mmCIF file of C-alpha atoms in Angstrom:
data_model
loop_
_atom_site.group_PDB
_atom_site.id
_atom_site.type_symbol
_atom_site.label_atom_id
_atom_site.label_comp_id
_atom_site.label_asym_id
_atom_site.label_seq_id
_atom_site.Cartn_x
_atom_site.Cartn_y
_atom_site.Cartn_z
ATOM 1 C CA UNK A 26 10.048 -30.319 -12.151
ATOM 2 C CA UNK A 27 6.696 -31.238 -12.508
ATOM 3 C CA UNK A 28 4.187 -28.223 -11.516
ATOM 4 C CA UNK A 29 2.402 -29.974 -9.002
ATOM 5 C CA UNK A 30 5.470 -30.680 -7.369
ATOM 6 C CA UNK A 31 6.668 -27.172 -7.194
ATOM 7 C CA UNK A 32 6.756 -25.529 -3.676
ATOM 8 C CA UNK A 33 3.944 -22.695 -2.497
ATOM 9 C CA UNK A 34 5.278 -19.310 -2.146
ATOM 10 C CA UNK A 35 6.101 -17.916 1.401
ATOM 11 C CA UNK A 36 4.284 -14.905 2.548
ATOM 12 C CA UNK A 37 7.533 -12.708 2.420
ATOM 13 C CA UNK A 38 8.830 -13.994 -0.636
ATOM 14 C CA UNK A 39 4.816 -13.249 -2.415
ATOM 15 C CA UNK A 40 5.025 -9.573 -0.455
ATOM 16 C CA UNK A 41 8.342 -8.666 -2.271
ATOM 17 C CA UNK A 42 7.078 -9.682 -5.377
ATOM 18 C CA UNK A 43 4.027 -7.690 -5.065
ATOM 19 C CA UNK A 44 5.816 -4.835 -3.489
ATOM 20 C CA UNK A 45 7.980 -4.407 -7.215
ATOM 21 C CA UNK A 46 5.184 -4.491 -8.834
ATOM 22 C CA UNK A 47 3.345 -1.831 -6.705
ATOM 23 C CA UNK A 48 6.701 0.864 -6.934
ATOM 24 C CA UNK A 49 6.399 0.415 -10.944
ATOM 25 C CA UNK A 50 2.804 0.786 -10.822
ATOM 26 C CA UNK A 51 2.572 3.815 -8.433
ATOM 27 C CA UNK A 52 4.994 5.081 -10.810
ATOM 28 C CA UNK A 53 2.699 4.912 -13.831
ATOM 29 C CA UNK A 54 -0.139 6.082 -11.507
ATOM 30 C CA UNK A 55 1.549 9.130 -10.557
ATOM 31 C CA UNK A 56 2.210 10.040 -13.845
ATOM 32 C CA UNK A 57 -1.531 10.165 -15.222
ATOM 33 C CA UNK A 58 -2.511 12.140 -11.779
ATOM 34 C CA UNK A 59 0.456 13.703 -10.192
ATOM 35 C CA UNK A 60 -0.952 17.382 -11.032
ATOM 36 C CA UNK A 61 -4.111 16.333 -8.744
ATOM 37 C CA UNK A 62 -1.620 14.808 -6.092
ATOM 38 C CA UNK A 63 0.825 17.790 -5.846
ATOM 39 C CA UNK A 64 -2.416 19.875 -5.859
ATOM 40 C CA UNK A 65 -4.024 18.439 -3.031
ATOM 41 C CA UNK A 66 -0.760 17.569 -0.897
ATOM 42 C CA UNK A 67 -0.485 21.403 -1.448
ATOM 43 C CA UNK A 68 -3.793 22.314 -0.315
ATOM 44 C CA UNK A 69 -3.798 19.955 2.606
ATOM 45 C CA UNK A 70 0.207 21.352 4.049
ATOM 46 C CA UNK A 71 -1.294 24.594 3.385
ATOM 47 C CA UNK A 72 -4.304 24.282 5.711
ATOM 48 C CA UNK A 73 -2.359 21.516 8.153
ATOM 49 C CA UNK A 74 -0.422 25.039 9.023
ATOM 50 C CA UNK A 75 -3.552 26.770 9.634
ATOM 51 C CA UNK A 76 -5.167 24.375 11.574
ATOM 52 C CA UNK A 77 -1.815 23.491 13.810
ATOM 53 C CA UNK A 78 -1.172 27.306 14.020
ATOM 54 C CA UNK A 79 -4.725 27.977 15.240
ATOM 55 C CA UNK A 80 -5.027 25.172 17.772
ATOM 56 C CA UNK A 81 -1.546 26.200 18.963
ATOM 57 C CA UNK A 82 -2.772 29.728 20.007
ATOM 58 C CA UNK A 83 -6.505 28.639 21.238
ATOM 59 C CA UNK A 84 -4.769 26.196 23.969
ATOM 60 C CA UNK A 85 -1.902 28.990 24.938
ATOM 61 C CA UNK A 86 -4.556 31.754 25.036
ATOM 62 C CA UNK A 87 -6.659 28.936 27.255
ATOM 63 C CA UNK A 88 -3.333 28.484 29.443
ATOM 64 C CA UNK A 89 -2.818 32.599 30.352
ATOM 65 C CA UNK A 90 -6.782 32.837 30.394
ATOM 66 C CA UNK A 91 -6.525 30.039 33.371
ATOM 67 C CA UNK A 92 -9.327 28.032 31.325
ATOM 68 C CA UNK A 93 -9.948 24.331 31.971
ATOM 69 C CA UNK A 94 -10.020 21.432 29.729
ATOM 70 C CA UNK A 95 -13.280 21.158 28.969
ATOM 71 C CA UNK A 96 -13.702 24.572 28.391
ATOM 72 C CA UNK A 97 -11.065 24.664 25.824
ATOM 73 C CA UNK A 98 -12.098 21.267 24.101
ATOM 74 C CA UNK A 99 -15.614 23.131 23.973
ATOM 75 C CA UNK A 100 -13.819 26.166 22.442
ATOM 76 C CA UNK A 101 -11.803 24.913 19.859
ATOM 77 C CA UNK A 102 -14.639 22.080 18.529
ATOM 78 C CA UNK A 103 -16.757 25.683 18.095
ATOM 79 C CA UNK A 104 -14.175 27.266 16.085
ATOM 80 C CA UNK A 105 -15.339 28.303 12.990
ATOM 81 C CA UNK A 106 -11.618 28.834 11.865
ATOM 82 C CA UNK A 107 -10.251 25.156 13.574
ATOM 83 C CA UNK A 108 -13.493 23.542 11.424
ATOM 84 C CA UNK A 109 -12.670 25.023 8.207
ATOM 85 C CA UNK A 110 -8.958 24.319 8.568
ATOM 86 C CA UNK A 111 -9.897 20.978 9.281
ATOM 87 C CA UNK A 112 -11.990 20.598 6.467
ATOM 88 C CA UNK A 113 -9.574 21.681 4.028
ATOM 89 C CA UNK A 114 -7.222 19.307 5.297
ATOM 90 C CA UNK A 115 -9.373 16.385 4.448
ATOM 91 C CA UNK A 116 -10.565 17.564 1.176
ATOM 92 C CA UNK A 117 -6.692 17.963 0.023
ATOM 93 C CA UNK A 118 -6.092 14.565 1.083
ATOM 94 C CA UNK A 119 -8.980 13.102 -0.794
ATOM 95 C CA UNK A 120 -8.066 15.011 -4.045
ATOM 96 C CA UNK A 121 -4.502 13.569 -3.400
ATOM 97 C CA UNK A 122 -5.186 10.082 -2.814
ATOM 98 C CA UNK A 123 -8.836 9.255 -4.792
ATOM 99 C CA UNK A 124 -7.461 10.066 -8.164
ATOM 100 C CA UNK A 125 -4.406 8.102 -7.657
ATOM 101 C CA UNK A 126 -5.952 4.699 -5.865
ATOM 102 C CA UNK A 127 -8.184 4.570 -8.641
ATOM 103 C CA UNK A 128 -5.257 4.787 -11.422
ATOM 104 C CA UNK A 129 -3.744 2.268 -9.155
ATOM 105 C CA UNK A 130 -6.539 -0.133 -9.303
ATOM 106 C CA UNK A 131 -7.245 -0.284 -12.867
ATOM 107 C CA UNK A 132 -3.204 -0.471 -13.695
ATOM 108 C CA UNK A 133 -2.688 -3.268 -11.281
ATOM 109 C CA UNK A 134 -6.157 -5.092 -12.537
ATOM 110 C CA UNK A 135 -3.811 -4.957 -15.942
ATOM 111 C CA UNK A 136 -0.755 -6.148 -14.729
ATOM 112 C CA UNK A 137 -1.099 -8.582 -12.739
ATOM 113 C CA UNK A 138 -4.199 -10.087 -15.170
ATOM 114 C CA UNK A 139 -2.259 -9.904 -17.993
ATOM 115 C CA UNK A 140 0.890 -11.170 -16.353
ATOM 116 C CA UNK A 141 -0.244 -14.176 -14.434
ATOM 117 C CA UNK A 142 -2.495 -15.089 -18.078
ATOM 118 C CA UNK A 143 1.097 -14.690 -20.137
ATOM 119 C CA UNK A 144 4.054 -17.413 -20.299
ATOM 120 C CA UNK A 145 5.161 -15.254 -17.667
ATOM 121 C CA UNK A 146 2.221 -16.940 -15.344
ATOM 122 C CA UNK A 147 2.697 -14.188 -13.143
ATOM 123 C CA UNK A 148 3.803 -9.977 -13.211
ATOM 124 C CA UNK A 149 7.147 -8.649 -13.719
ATOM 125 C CA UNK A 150 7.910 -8.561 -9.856
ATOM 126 C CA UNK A 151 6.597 -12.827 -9.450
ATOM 127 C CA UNK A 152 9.264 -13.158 -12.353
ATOM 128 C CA UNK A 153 11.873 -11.181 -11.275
ATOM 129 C CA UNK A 154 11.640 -13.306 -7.837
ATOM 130 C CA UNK A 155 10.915 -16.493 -9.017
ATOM 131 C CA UNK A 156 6.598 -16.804 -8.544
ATOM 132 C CA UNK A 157 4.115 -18.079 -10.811
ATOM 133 C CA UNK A 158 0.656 -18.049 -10.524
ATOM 134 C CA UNK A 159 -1.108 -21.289 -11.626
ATOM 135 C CA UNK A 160 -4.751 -23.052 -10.636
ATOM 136 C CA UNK A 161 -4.779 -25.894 -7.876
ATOM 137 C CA UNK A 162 -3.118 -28.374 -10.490
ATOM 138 C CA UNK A 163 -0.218 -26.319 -11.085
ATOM 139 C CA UNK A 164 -1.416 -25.358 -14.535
ATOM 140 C CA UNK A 165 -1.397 -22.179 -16.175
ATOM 141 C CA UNK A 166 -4.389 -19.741 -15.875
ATOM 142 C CA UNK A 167 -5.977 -18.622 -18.584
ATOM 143 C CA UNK A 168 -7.480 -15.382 -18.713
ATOM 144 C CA UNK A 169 -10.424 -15.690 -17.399
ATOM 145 C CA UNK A 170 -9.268 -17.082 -14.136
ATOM 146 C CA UNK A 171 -6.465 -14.500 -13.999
ATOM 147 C CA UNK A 172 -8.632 -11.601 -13.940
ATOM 148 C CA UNK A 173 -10.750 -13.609 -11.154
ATOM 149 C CA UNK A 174 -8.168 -13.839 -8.946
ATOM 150 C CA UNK A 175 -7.744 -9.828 -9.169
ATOM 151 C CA UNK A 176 -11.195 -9.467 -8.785
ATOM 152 C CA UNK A 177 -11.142 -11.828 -5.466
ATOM 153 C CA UNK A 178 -8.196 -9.735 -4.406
ATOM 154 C CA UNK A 179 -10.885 -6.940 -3.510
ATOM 155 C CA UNK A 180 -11.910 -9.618 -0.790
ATOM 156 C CA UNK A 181 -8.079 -9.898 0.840
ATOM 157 C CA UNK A 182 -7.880 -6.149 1.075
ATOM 158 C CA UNK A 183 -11.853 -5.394 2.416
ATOM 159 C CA UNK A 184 -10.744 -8.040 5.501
ATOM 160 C CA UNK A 185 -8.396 -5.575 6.143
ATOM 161 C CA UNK A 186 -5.733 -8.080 4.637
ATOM 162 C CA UNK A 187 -6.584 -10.900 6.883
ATOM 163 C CA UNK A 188 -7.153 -12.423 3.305
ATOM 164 C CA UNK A 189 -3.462 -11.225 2.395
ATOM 165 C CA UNK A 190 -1.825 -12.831 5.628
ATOM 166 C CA UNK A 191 -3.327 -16.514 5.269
ATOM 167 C CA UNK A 192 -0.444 -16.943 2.446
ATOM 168 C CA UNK A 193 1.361 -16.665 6.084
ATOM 169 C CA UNK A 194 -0.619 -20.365 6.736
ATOM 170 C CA UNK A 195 1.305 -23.788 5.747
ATOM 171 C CA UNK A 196 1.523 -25.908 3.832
ATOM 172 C CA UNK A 197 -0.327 -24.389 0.946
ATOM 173 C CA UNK A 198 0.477 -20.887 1.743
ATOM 174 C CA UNK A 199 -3.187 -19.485 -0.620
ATOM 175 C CA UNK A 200 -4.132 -16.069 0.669
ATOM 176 C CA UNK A 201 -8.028 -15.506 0.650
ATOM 177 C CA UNK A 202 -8.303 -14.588 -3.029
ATOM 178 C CA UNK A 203 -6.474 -17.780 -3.975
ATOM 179 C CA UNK A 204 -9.111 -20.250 -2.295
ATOM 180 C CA UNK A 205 -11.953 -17.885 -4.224
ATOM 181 C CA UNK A 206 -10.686 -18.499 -7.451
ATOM 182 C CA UNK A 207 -8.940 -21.687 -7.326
ATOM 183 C CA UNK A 208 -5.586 -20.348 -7.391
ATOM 184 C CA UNK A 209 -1.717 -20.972 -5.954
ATOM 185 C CA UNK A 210 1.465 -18.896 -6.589
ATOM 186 C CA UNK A 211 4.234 -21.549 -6.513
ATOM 187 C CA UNK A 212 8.095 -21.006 -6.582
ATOM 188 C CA UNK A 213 9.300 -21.299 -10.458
ATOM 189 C CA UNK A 214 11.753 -24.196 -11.083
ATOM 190 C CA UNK A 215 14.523 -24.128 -9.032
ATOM 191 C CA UNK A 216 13.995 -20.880 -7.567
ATOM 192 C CA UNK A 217 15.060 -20.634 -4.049
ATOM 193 C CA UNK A 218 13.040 -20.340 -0.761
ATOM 194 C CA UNK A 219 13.456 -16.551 -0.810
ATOM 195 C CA UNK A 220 16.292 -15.459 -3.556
ATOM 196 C CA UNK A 221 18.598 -13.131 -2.326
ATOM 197 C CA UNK A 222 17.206 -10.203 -4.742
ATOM 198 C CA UNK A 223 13.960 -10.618 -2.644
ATOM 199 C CA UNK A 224 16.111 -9.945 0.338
ATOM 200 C CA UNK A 225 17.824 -6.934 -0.393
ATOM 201 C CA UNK A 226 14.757 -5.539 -1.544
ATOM 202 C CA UNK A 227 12.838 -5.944 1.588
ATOM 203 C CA UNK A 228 15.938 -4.636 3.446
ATOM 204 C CA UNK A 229 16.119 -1.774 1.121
ATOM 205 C CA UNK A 230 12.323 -0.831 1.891
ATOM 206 C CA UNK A 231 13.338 -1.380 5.614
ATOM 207 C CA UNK A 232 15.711 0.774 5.494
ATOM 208 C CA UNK A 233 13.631 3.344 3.237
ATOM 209 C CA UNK A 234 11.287 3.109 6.406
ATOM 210 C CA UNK A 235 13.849 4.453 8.600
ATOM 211 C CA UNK A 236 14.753 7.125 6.466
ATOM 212 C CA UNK A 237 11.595 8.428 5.614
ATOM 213 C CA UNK A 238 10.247 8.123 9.604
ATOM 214 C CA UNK A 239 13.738 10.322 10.369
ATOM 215 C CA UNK A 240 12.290 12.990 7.747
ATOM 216 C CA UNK A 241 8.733 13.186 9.071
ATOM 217 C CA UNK A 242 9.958 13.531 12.875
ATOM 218 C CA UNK A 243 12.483 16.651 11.429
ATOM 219 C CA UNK A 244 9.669 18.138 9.191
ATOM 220 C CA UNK A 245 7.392 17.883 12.356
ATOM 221 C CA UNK A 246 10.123 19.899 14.194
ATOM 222 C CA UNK A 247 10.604 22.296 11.875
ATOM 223 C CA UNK A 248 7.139 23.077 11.626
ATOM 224 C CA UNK A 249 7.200 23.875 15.944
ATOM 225 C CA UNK A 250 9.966 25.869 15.228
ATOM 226 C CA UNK A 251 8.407 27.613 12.569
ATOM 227 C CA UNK A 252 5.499 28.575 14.531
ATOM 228 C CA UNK A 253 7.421 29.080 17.817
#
C-alpha cells in the first residue's frame, strides 16, 4: 500500500501506543531516581500522618469546645504544627515527582526521536500496535523533523492536552504537535483499525484502574482506623 494511502491513526489506538511506551520508560526513569522517589513518597506519608492526625484532633477539640466554623478554619490555618505538616507534604512530593518527570522527559525525547527517525518510523509501542510516524506525504521523517515533533509535543501537553485530543478529530486524526511540525501517525500496512493487542492493553490498564482505586479507598481506611 502506497503511504499516502494508508489510514490516520485513531485517538485510542495512538493512546495505547503511547501508553507502552510510557510503562517502559517510567521503568527506566525509576531506575536512575527511585532512591529520590522512595525518599520523598516517604517523607510526604510520613508528614500526610501528621498533618491528618493534627487536623483530626483540632476539629474534635473544636466539637467538645462548642467552637464554630469559622473559628476553627481560623484556628487550624494559624497552626504552626498544621503549616509545617503541610509543608512537608509538598516538599516530599516535589522531591518524588521533579527528579523523575525530568528523567522522563529526556528518555522519551530519545525514544520516540530516535524511533519515529529509524525504519521503525515510530517507538517500540507505534510498532508493537501497528503506527508509524511519517510527514504529510506519508514519507519517512528524518531526524530533524522527528525530534520537532517531540519538541511540539511540549505544546499538546501545556494546552492541558487539548493538543493530545484533536487526534480525536476526523479525517486526519493530527493532534496539535502534528500540524506544528508537519506530521501524521498512520496505521502500518495492513494493520487493523485497533489490533486486538491494543485492546487488551487498554482493558488491562482499565482494569489496573480499578484495582489500584480499591487499594487507595482501603489504605485511606486503614489510616482512620489507625488514628481512631
Amino acid at each position: 500500500m502506497n503511504a499516502s494511502e494508508r489510514a490516520p491513526g485513531g485517538f485510542w489506538h495512538r493512546y495505547a501506543a503511547w501508553s507502552l511506551d510510557f510503562v517502559a520508560i517510567s521503568a527506566i526513569a525509576w531506575l536512575f531516581t527511585r532512591a529520590e522517589v522512595h525518599a520523598g513518597l516517604e517523607a510526604a506519608t510520613v508528614a500526610w500522618g501528621q498533618l491528618f492526625g493534627r487536623a483530626s484532633q483540632a476539629m474534635s477539640d473544636a466539637l467538645l469546645s462548642g467552637s464554630d466554623i469559622h473559628s476553627l478554619s481560623q484556628a487550624l490555618m494559624r497552626d504552626p504544627v498544621l503549616q509545617a505538616a503541610a509543608n512537608a507534604v509538598q516538599d516530599g512530593l516535589v522531591q518524588a515527582t521533579l527528579p523523575f518527570a525530568i528523567a522522563c522527559a529526556g528518555i522519551a525525547l530519545l525514544w520516540h526521536g530516535l524511533g519515529e527517525a529509524s525504519s521503525w518510523q515510530g517507538s517500540p509501542g507505534k510498532r508493537a500496535f501497528g503506527l508509524v510516524a511519517t510527514d504529510v506525504d506519508g514519507r519517512r521523517l528524518g531526524f530533524a523533523r522527528a525530534f520537532a515533533r517531540q519538541a511540539a509535543g511540549l505544546a499538546s501537553w501545556v494546552t492541558l492536552n487539548l493538543g493530545h485530543l484533536l487526534a480525536a478529530l476526523p479525517p486526519q486524526h493530527r493532534a496539535l504537535h502534528d500540524v506544528i511540525a508537519g506530521t501524521r501517525v498512520l496505521r502500518a500496512d495492513d494493520a487493523p483499525r485497533m489490533p486486538p493487542a491494543a485492546k487488551l492493553w487498554l482493558w488491562l490498564q482499565v482494569l489496573a484502574g480499578i484495582a489500584a482505586l480499591a487499594w487507595g479507598v482501603a489504605r485511606y481506611l486503614a489510616l482512620l482506623a489507625a488514628i481512631g
